[in-house]
Amino acid sequence: DFAAKMITDHTKSTADLKSAASKVEGVTPDATLPSQLQDQLDQLNAASGDAFDNLYITQQKDAHQKALDLLRDYADNGSAEPLKQFAANTAKVVKTHIEMLDKM
């Protein structure tokens, strides 16, 4: 259930971010995966069974908390209104993801 929710919500948030960014001159989202995230993905690919599950949950909790902090900060302090609105709306969704992770 969690994975299906992530696919749906992250697909929507990506589309929403692209739409918001298109309304701000000079802003283009970077589609490149940062090396730290690639390392985490590599760790997941090397894990299996319970080790995979535990690592996945740990990584997701950390990533979602960092995302929530960034989104809230931009919603409060950002300079581009379309991106501020995106951040405020997306923060609510990320909070529900954290709540789901906390129940796992």
mmCIF file of C-alpha atoms in Angstrom:
data_model
loop_
_atom_site.group_PDB
_atom_site.id
_atom_site.type_symbol
_atom_site.label_atom_id
_atom_site.label_comp_id
_atom_site.label_asym_id
_atom_site.label_seq_id
_atom_site.Cartn_x
_atom_site.Cartn_y
_atom_site.Cartn_z
ATOM 1 C CA ASP A 1 0.000 0.000 0.000
ATOM 2 C CA PHE A 2 2.805 2.389 0.898
ATOM 3 C CA ALA A 3 4.670 1.795 -2.362
ATOM 4 C CA ALA A 4 1.525 2.374 -4.414
ATOM 5 C CA LYS A 5 0.861 5.619 -2.513
ATOM 6 C CA MET A 6 4.450 6.751 -3.141
ATOM 7 C CA ILE A 7 4.167 6.129 -6.871
ATOM 8 C CA THR A 8 0.890 8.043 -7.117
ATOM 9 C CA ASP A 9 1.904 10.956 -4.910
ATOM 10 C CA HIS A 10 5.433 11.343 -6.244
ATOM 11 C CA THR A 11 4.235 11.222 -9.846
ATOM 12 C CA LYS A 12 1.775 14.006 -9.032
ATOM 13 C CA SER A 13 4.302 16.088 -7.087
ATOM 14 C CA THR A 14 6.817 15.839 -9.933
ATOM 15 C CA ALA A 15 4.212 17.089 -12.402
ATOM 16 C CA ASP A 16 3.153 19.836 -9.988
ATOM 17 C CA LEU A 17 6.755 20.945 -9.467
ATOM 18 C CA LYS A 18 7.391 21.103 -13.200
ATOM 19 C CA SER A 19 4.234 23.156 -13.636
ATOM 20 C CA ALA A 20 5.126 25.566 -10.809
ATOM 21 C CA ALA A 21 8.713 25.911 -12.032
ATOM 22 C CA SER A 22 7.528 26.715 -15.539
ATOM 23 C CA LYS A 23 5.827 29.813 -14.103
ATOM 24 C CA VAL A 24 9.079 31.153 -12.632
ATOM 25 C CA GLU A 25 11.585 32.651 -15.032
ATOM 26 C CA GLY A 26 14.983 30.963 -14.977
ATOM 27 C CA VAL A 27 13.931 27.945 -12.895
ATOM 28 C CA THR A 28 14.410 24.460 -14.300
ATOM 29 C CA PRO A 29 14.241 21.441 -11.969
ATOM 30 C CA ASP A 30 17.350 19.257 -12.116
ATOM 31 C CA ALA A 31 16.435 15.681 -13.015
ATOM 32 C CA THR A 32 19.880 14.329 -12.078
ATOM 33 C CA LEU A 33 20.010 11.998 -9.080
ATOM 34 C CA PRO A 34 22.513 13.351 -6.529
ATOM 35 C CA SER A 35 25.375 10.986 -5.679
ATOM 36 C CA GLN A 36 24.183 10.559 -2.070
ATOM 37 C CA LEU A 37 20.800 9.329 -3.290
ATOM 38 C CA GLN A 38 22.442 7.051 -5.834
ATOM 39 C CA ASP A 39 24.501 5.558 -2.988
ATOM 40 C CA GLN A 40 21.311 4.922 -1.016
ATOM 41 C CA LEU A 41 19.710 3.308 -4.039
ATOM 42 C CA ASP A 42 22.774 1.101 -4.481
ATOM 43 C CA GLN A 43 22.516 0.065 -0.816
ATOM 44 C CA LEU A 44 18.880 -0.895 -1.318
ATOM 45 C CA ASN A 45 19.715 -2.869 -4.449
ATOM 46 C CA ALA A 46 22.316 -4.828 -2.477
ATOM 47 C CA ALA A 47 19.947 -5.625 0.411
ATOM 48 C CA SER A 48 17.238 -8.273 0.625
ATOM 49 C CA GLY A 49 14.607 -9.593 2.988
ATOM 50 C CA ASP A 50 14.283 -7.925 6.380
ATOM 51 C CA ALA A 51 17.502 -5.964 5.829
ATOM 52 C CA PHE A 52 15.960 -4.379 2.731
ATOM 53 C CA ASP A 53 12.717 -3.566 4.544
ATOM 54 C CA ASN A 54 14.503 -1.976 7.502
ATOM 55 C CA LEU A 55 16.890 0.014 5.309
ATOM 56 C CA TYR A 56 14.063 1.185 3.064
ATOM 57 C CA ILE A 57 11.980 2.421 5.988
ATOM 58 C CA THR A 58 14.964 4.162 7.576
ATOM 59 C CA GLN A 59 15.926 5.870 4.317
ATOM 60 C CA GLN A 60 12.360 6.898 3.585
ATOM 61 C CA LYS A 61 11.818 8.381 7.042
ATOM 62 C CA ASP A 62 15.014 10.400 6.735
ATOM 63 C CA ALA A 63 14.317 11.546 3.174
ATOM 64 C CA HIS A 64 10.729 12.512 3.900
ATOM 65 C CA GLN A 65 11.677 14.455 7.030
ATOM 66 C CA LYS A 66 14.344 16.376 5.104
ATOM 67 C CA ALA A 67 11.855 17.065 2.317
ATOM 68 C CA LEU A 68 9.225 18.234 4.796
ATOM 69 C CA ASP A 69 11.679 20.619 6.444
ATOM 70 C CA LEU A 70 12.724 22.078 3.076
ATOM 71 C CA LEU A 71 9.155 22.411 1.841
ATOM 72 C CA ARG A 72 7.966 24.129 5.008
ATOM 73 C CA ASP A 73 10.911 26.511 4.919
ATOM 74 C CA TYR A 74 10.289 27.444 1.291
ATOM 75 C CA ALA A 75 6.550 27.790 1.854
ATOM 76 C CA ASP A 76 7.310 30.277 4.646
ATOM 77 C CA ASN A 77 10.367 32.039 3.238
ATOM 78 C CA GLY A 78 10.561 31.392 -0.494
ATOM 79 C CA SER A 79 10.612 34.118 -3.083
ATOM 80 C CA ALA A 80 8.604 32.648 -5.975
ATOM 81 C CA GLU A 81 4.863 32.442 -5.332
ATOM 82 C CA PRO A 82 4.161 29.420 -7.603
ATOM 83 C CA LEU A 83 6.918 27.463 -5.845
ATOM 84 C CA LYS A 84 5.768 28.627 -2.412
ATOM 85 C CA GLN A 85 2.293 27.283 -3.177
ATOM 86 C CA PHE A 86 3.759 24.020 -4.443
ATOM 87 C CA ALA A 87 5.826 23.708 -1.267
ATOM 88 C CA ALA A 88 2.859 24.365 1.019
ATOM 89 C CA ASN A 89 0.634 21.857 -0.787
ATOM 90 C CA THR A 90 3.313 19.202 -1.040
ATOM 91 C CA ALA A 91 4.342 19.546 2.614
ATOM 92 C CA LYS A 92 0.887 18.304 3.624
ATOM 93 C CA VAL A 93 1.307 15.192 1.489
ATOM 94 C CA VAL A 94 4.822 14.514 2.762
ATOM 95 C CA LYS A 95 3.530 14.752 6.332
ATOM 96 C CA THR A 96 1.030 11.975 5.585
ATOM 97 C CA HIS A 97 3.856 9.864 4.167
ATOM 98 C CA ILE A 98 5.808 10.293 7.414
ATOM 99 C CA GLU A 99 2.740 9.286 9.393
ATOM 100 C CA MET A 100 2.403 6.152 7.257
ATOM 101 C CA LEU A 101 6.087 5.334 7.762
ATOM 102 C CA ASP A 102 5.765 5.764 11.513
ATOM 103 C CA LYS A 103 3.107 3.025 11.525
ATOM 104 C CA MET A 104 5.339 0.544 9.702
#
